[in-house]
Structures are given as C-alpha cells and as structure tokens.
Amino acid sequence: MIFGLSALFLVAVTGGAIDFSRINDARNRMQDAADIAVLRGALTASQGDTASSKAAQQAFDDNFDDTNITLGTHALKKTVVSNVSKLNYTATATIKPLFLGLVGMGTQTLSVSSTAQSEVNPFELALVLDITGSMNSSSKLTNLKSSVTSVLNSLLDANGKNSSDVKVGVVPFTTQVRLPTSTSYAYVDYTRCAENSDDGYVNYYLCRSVWKIQDAICASATDKANCLTRAKSKIYYKTSTSGSTTTYTISAMSYEKIGSKYTLYTASLTSIYNSSTFIMTGTPTVTTSANNSNYNTYTNYAPSTYTAFKYLITTVSPNVDLLADAKTSWAGCLVDRNKSYDVSATAFDATIPDSSYVADTCAASTHKAIQDMTTNIADTKTYVNGLVANGNTNITIGVQMGMELLSPEAPYTQGVAWGDPDMDKYMIVVTDGDNTANRWSSTTSTIDARTALACQAAKDKGITVFVVRVMEGNSSMLQKCASKTIYYYDLKTASQLSTAMADIFMRIGKLRITQ
C-alpha cells in the first residue's frame, strides 16, 4: 500500500514537470500571438476601431492554433488616458493537465496581455541582399524573393495600404553596388586613382589633382575627346614639402585645330596635403589662346623644375585611365570606398577625396541600382522580384551602403537624422557565402575583418542589425555582425528563409511594442 501511494506521488511529480512545461509553452505562444495582434491593430488603427479590432483578432487566430487548449475571450480594446490612445489585446485560455490532476490540480487558466500605442511610429528598413552567383543554387534566390515579398505584405493593411508609412530600401550587393548613372555626382570619384594609389600613380593626391586639371582644361573645346588625349602627354607636376605639409603644383597644356588656326589651352592647380587632410586651393585656372598659326608652344611645352606625369595605364578607354571625359561612359557601379570610409557612414567631404565613392566598370549588366527607401511597398516587391544573381561576394560593401541608405546624407537622403528618438532604423543582411574579394584583397579573413568593422559601425549608429546566413559563410563573423545573438539566423536550407524573415518581422514588431 505504501509503495502504491508513493508511486502515485512520484508519477504526479514527474508528470507535473511535463505539465508545467506544456503550460509555460502555451502561455509563451499565446503571448507571441497577442503581441502580433496588438501590432496589427496599431498598424490598422487609422482605418477605424472596427477594422482595427477585426485585423487584430485575425492576426491572433492566424498565429495561435492549439487543439489541446480551449480559448476563452481574446479581443482588442482601445483606451484613452491623458489624451494618449493605447490599444490592449488580452486573451484567456484553459488547459487540462495530464498528470497534476492526480494531486488535485485540475484545469489551468492562462491569461496574456499586450499593449501598444494606437499609432505606431514609422520605421526605416534597409534590406541588404546578397545577389552573388551562388544564390542561383538550391533555389536560394527564389526563396529569398518569396520570403521578402511575404514579409513586405505584412506591412500592408486590409486595403493594401502602407498605413504606418514604413520606409523600405534595398541594397543588392556582390563585390559592387550600383547607383543610377550620372556624370555629375560630386561624391563619386570617377578617376580610378584610388585603385592604384598604393602601387601606381606616383601618389594618390597627385593623381586626384591631375584629374581635376583634365576635367577643366578642355571644358570649352569643340572636340573635347581629342583635346583630352593631347593633354595627357603634356601634364607636369612639382612638389614641395614643409614639415607635415606637401604642396602639389600641376601644369598642363593641350590644343585643338579650328580651321587653319590653333587654340591652345593651359591649366594650373595647386593642392595641399597636410596630416591626412587634402585641400584643393580653389579650382583649376584655365587660359585660352586662340587663332594661333601653329602649335609649337604645345610641342615644346615642358616647364622647368617640373616632372612629367606618367600614366601606368595607357589604354584610353572609359574607367581605365584618368581621362576626365571617361565618366560619361560610367554605368553606375561602385567598389569599396577608400579605407577607413569603406566601413563607415561618414559623409562625403569635398576636401577629403578619400571620402568619395569609387567608380568602377560594372562586372554584370544585370546588377540593379540600389532602390532608395520608399513607402511604396508594391514598387519594392516588384524590384526584389526582378533581382538577378551573378558575381562574387563582398559583404562589407553591402553593409556600408545599407548604412548609407539609412543616412540623411548623400548618396541617399531619405533617412532621418541619426539618433532621432521617433524613428527606429533596421538592417536585414542576407548572405549565402564567404567573402571572396574586395578592392584590395581576395583573402577571406582579410575581407571578413573589414565586414566586422562595418557591422560595428552600423550598430554604433543605432541601427538594429539582423543577419541571415543561408547554408554557407563565416558563421562566427556573421553572428557577431548581428545586434544580438537572437538576431542571427543560421539556415540549413533555403526553404527556411520564409520562416526566418517572418520571425525577424515579428521581432521588429515586438521591439516597437510599448509594454
């Protein structure tokens, strides 16, 4: 008899642990559903109380379904306190334990509650998406498109409207990103000086000065292309150093023949480099001498004490040499900014060429230009579904341009000021592989170090970073890139993308719930 009574007690105690686990799990899932419901109610509040309540109830029902639990009341309630409107979603349920009844504990009641402001502040979101060639395998790109489309739909109310004015932008990246084509971006370095600054054009700052000369010397020429070609062999420079200050003086000449006469163009520029600060002292000065009978002045041009500027790259073609007019053929692609701007959102400064965005020839014509942040969710879905995968991986440039997208300063200006208390900024990085190349290296560990710095810079700016690794990539580095460990998703199959993206959007929603 004693054994029988003891056995009953032992069964109740052991089984009770199972029951408590079931009860706790059920309460957590109810709380998640209530959080989603109140967020949906807040997002649709502008449509009226009836529509808001209906949307919240539907969201709860869609996210909580358990045949072992009997739901009680679950509904959205609106209250106004001190002119502040709040929404509260409450839910009750009962669950029958499997073992606790043996010791007199019968059906248990569960209650959860979630509260949010009736008007959810808009937020800004940068989707930083890997479109390298490996995304074509295992249906990764297909699943990425469908998962992004699904979560973007969750931003829309019952009428298909982005009623909360959430702004979303997209940065598709390989080893490049792409801007809309233009020859007039003040912040783009069209020169290619940066690529050869360590092993080529005598000096990066000198190279920049030469390009400034070329951009100006033939500006008024009738045949600008030929004028620039002639200028290329008549560029001279000299330097002088005093302490930490180096002065570059550039002088150049070119000509064109108009009828039987020649027009000579002479240009000069002084630049100063001082303790990492580069200053263009004014603009290039250009002198025009028309109606000359010959061009011997050009032929003999070789100012004393100056050194002839030698090009390492001699082929005259767009984006390969320093000819200023080559920027007219630029298709919009960029590679990494100069260090350390390659890992920061520090704004372009015209007096610091290192802060420029570096133009490059496009590795793939299918690479889409970055989509600026917009409240037009339909346009964003169309854009994402048009992405094409091709190329190698440089996560750093994706994260860096993701910061730019969320920035209030050029190249993109839709973001509100950093630190604005009324605007949250999020970045979702999706990638499927190891870093393979940046502007300087093809060593994965070296590039990973740059990526880590860019991720930290984003977090320092107040951006909440989510990272999704699809099957391959440096899991340690990518996990550290995320703002929290729970914001890192390590997927074993591409089909898990839909669940991961949905979970991220649920977490973003929870971050915005007031209590």
mmCIF file of C-alpha atoms in Angstrom, residues 223-365:
data_model
loop_
_atom_site.group_PDB
_atom_site.id
_atom_site.type_symbol
_atom_site.label_atom_id
_atom_site.label_comp_id
_atom_site.label_asym_id
_atom_site.label_seq_id
_atom_site.Cartn_x
_atom_site.Cartn_y
_atom_site.Cartn_z
ATOM 1 C CA ASP A 223 36.418 68.406 -79.814
ATOM 2 C CA LYS A 224 36.836 67.565 -76.159
ATOM 3 C CA ALA A 225 37.921 63.936 -76.615
ATOM 4 C CA ASN A 226 40.899 64.759 -78.854
ATOM 5 C CA CYS A 227 41.786 67.733 -76.689
ATOM 6 C CA LEU A 228 41.976 65.465 -73.636
ATOM 7 C CA THR A 229 44.097 62.901 -75.447
ATOM 8 C CA ARG A 230 46.607 65.634 -76.332
ATOM 9 C CA ALA A 231 46.606 66.924 -72.755
ATOM 10 C CA LYS A 232 47.584 63.523 -71.470
ATOM 11 C CA SER A 233 51.167 63.798 -72.718
ATOM 12 C CA LYS A 234 51.598 67.390 -71.503
ATOM 13 C CA ILE A 235 50.903 67.177 -67.764
ATOM 14 C CA TYR A 236 53.679 68.216 -65.396
ATOM 15 C CA TYR A 237 53.929 68.499 -61.644
ATOM 16 C CA LYS A 238 56.259 69.515 -58.858
ATOM 17 C CA THR A 239 56.094 69.007 -55.130
ATOM 18 C CA SER A 240 57.423 70.835 -52.124
ATOM 19 C CA THR A 241 57.328 69.675 -48.509
ATOM 20 C CA SER A 242 57.488 71.682 -45.302
ATOM 21 C CA GLY A 243 57.005 69.719 -42.115
ATOM 22 C CA SER A 244 53.814 67.719 -42.480
ATOM 23 C CA THR A 245 52.570 69.780 -45.435
ATOM 24 C CA THR A 246 53.098 68.782 -49.055
ATOM 25 C CA THR A 247 52.127 71.107 -51.880
ATOM 26 C CA TYR A 248 51.408 69.761 -55.368
ATOM 27 C CA THR A 249 51.570 72.184 -58.267
ATOM 28 C CA ILE A 250 50.158 70.883 -61.554
ATOM 29 C CA SER A 251 50.506 72.445 -65.001
ATOM 30 C CA ALA A 252 49.164 71.139 -68.304
ATOM 31 C CA MET A 253 48.639 72.150 -71.923
ATOM 32 C CA SER A 254 46.538 70.980 -74.849
ATOM 33 C CA TYR A 255 45.247 72.304 -78.161
ATOM 34 C CA GLU A 256 42.704 71.877 -80.921
ATOM 35 C CA LYS A 257 42.766 72.961 -84.551
ATOM 36 C CA ILE A 258 39.831 75.018 -85.764
ATOM 37 C CA GLY A 259 40.068 75.625 -89.483
ATOM 38 C CA SER A 260 43.674 76.607 -90.170
ATOM 39 C CA LYS A 261 44.248 78.052 -86.686
ATOM 40 C CA TYR A 262 45.063 76.518 -83.336
ATOM 41 C CA THR A 263 43.592 77.198 -79.919
ATOM 42 C CA LEU A 264 45.907 76.474 -77.001
ATOM 43 C CA TYR A 265 44.641 75.610 -73.509
ATOM 44 C CA THR A 266 46.830 75.920 -70.420
ATOM 45 C CA ALA A 267 45.710 74.877 -66.930
ATOM 46 C CA SER A 268 47.222 75.013 -63.455
ATOM 47 C CA LEU A 269 46.210 73.902 -59.971
ATOM 48 C CA THR A 270 47.739 73.874 -56.503
ATOM 49 C CA SER A 271 46.762 71.196 -53.954
ATOM 50 C CA ILE A 272 47.846 70.822 -50.361
ATOM 51 C CA TYR A 273 48.151 67.635 -48.334
ATOM 52 C CA ASN A 274 48.560 68.119 -44.606
ATOM 53 C CA SER A 275 48.237 65.420 -41.939
ATOM 54 C CA SER A 276 45.622 63.369 -43.793
ATOM 55 C CA THR A 277 43.728 66.463 -44.924
ATOM 56 C CA PHE A 278 43.626 67.150 -48.651
ATOM 57 C CA ILE A 279 42.685 70.667 -49.725
ATOM 58 C CA MET A 280 42.082 71.847 -53.263
ATOM 59 C CA THR A 281 43.002 75.520 -53.135
ATOM 60 C CA GLY A 282 40.401 76.898 -55.475
ATOM 61 C CA THR A 283 39.564 75.489 -58.890
ATOM 62 C CA PRO A 284 41.933 74.872 -61.802
ATOM 63 C CA THR A 285 42.868 78.021 -63.696
ATOM 64 C CA VAL A 286 42.494 77.675 -67.478
ATOM 65 C CA THR A 287 43.999 80.088 -70.016
ATOM 66 C CA THR A 288 42.817 80.035 -73.645
ATOM 67 C CA SER A 289 44.914 81.367 -76.534
ATOM 68 C CA ALA A 290 43.029 81.319 -79.857
ATOM 69 C CA ASN A 291 43.893 81.980 -83.509
ATOM 70 C CA ASN A 292 47.478 80.760 -83.357
ATOM 71 C CA SER A 293 49.218 79.908 -86.628
ATOM 72 C CA ASN A 294 50.948 76.807 -85.187
ATOM 73 C CA TYR A 295 51.071 74.703 -82.043
ATOM 74 C CA ASN A 296 54.821 74.712 -81.410
ATOM 75 C CA THR A 297 54.148 76.170 -77.970
ATOM 76 C CA TYR A 298 52.319 72.931 -77.153
ATOM 77 C CA THR A 299 55.017 70.762 -78.756
ATOM 78 C CA ASN A 300 57.781 72.446 -76.759
ATOM 79 C CA TYR A 301 55.803 72.662 -73.539
ATOM 80 C CA ALA A 302 57.959 71.337 -70.678
ATOM 81 C CA PRO A 303 58.120 73.736 -67.707
ATOM 82 C CA SER A 304 61.486 73.714 -65.962
ATOM 83 C CA THR A 305 61.767 72.167 -62.487
ATOM 84 C CA TYR A 306 58.591 70.141 -63.207
ATOM 85 C CA THR A 307 58.338 66.367 -63.707
ATOM 86 C CA ALA A 308 56.264 64.779 -66.447
ATOM 87 C CA PHE A 309 53.285 62.868 -65.093
ATOM 88 C CA LYS A 310 53.428 59.245 -66.243
ATOM 89 C CA TYR A 311 50.363 57.078 -66.603
ATOM 90 C CA LEU A 312 50.701 53.462 -65.602
ATOM 91 C CA ILE A 313 47.649 52.607 -67.665
ATOM 92 C CA THR A 314 47.979 53.820 -71.228
ATOM 93 C CA THR A 315 44.836 52.439 -72.857
ATOM 94 C CA VAL A 316 42.341 55.223 -73.490
ATOM 95 C CA SER A 317 39.004 53.693 -72.503
ATOM 96 C CA PRO A 318 36.247 54.523 -70.008
ATOM 97 C CA ASN A 319 37.025 53.847 -66.342
ATOM 98 C CA VAL A 320 40.507 52.532 -67.099
ATOM 99 C CA ASP A 321 42.532 55.722 -67.382
ATOM 100 C CA LEU A 322 42.396 59.199 -65.920
ATOM 101 C CA LEU A 323 40.726 60.920 -68.842
ATOM 102 C CA ALA A 324 38.065 63.056 -67.249
ATOM 103 C CA ASP A 325 35.606 62.521 -70.071
ATOM 104 C CA ALA A 326 35.589 58.767 -69.368
ATOM 105 C CA LYS A 327 32.946 59.321 -66.701
ATOM 106 C CA THR A 328 30.371 59.803 -69.457
ATOM 107 C CA SER A 329 30.528 56.040 -70.024
ATOM 108 C CA TRP A 330 30.263 55.107 -66.344
ATOM 109 C CA ALA A 331 27.329 52.722 -65.799
ATOM 110 C CA GLY A 332 26.850 53.425 -62.087
ATOM 111 C CA CYS A 333 28.830 50.666 -60.348
ATOM 112 C CA LEU A 334 30.919 51.329 -57.249
ATOM 113 C CA VAL A 335 33.594 49.387 -55.404
ATOM 114 C CA ASP A 336 34.724 49.930 -51.802
ATOM 115 C CA ARG A 337 35.370 53.478 -50.644
ATOM 116 C CA ASN A 338 38.906 54.229 -49.538
ATOM 117 C CA LYS A 339 39.880 52.996 -46.076
ATOM 118 C CA SER A 340 38.515 53.697 -43.494
ATOM 119 C CA TYR A 341 35.440 55.136 -45.224
ATOM 120 C CA ASP A 342 34.783 51.651 -46.622
ATOM 121 C CA VAL A 343 33.427 50.612 -43.215
ATOM 122 C CA SER A 344 31.564 53.745 -42.135
ATOM 123 C CA ALA A 345 28.662 56.026 -42.977
ATOM 124 C CA THR A 346 30.803 59.147 -42.651
ATOM 125 C CA ALA A 347 29.517 61.668 -45.148
ATOM 126 C CA PHE A 348 31.413 62.755 -48.245
ATOM 127 C CA ASP A 349 33.622 65.809 -47.752
ATOM 128 C CA ALA A 350 34.790 67.571 -50.909
ATOM 129 C CA THR A 351 38.119 68.460 -49.271
ATOM 130 C CA ILE A 352 38.857 64.808 -48.451
ATOM 131 C CA PRO A 353 38.985 62.662 -51.612
ATOM 132 C CA ASP A 354 39.247 59.502 -49.502
ATOM 133 C CA SER A 355 35.600 60.045 -48.566
ATOM 134 C CA SER A 356 34.466 59.729 -52.197
ATOM 135 C CA TYR A 357 32.587 56.756 -53.618
ATOM 136 C CA VAL A 358 34.824 54.941 -56.084
ATOM 137 C CA ALA A 359 33.516 54.345 -59.623
ATOM 138 C CA ASP A 360 34.227 51.099 -61.435
ATOM 139 C CA THR A 361 33.185 49.290 -64.584
ATOM 140 C CA CYS A 362 30.157 47.075 -63.948
ATOM 141 C CA ALA A 363 31.021 43.385 -63.615
ATOM 142 C CA ALA A 364 27.454 42.453 -64.617
ATOM 143 C CA SER A 365 24.954 44.488 -66.605
#
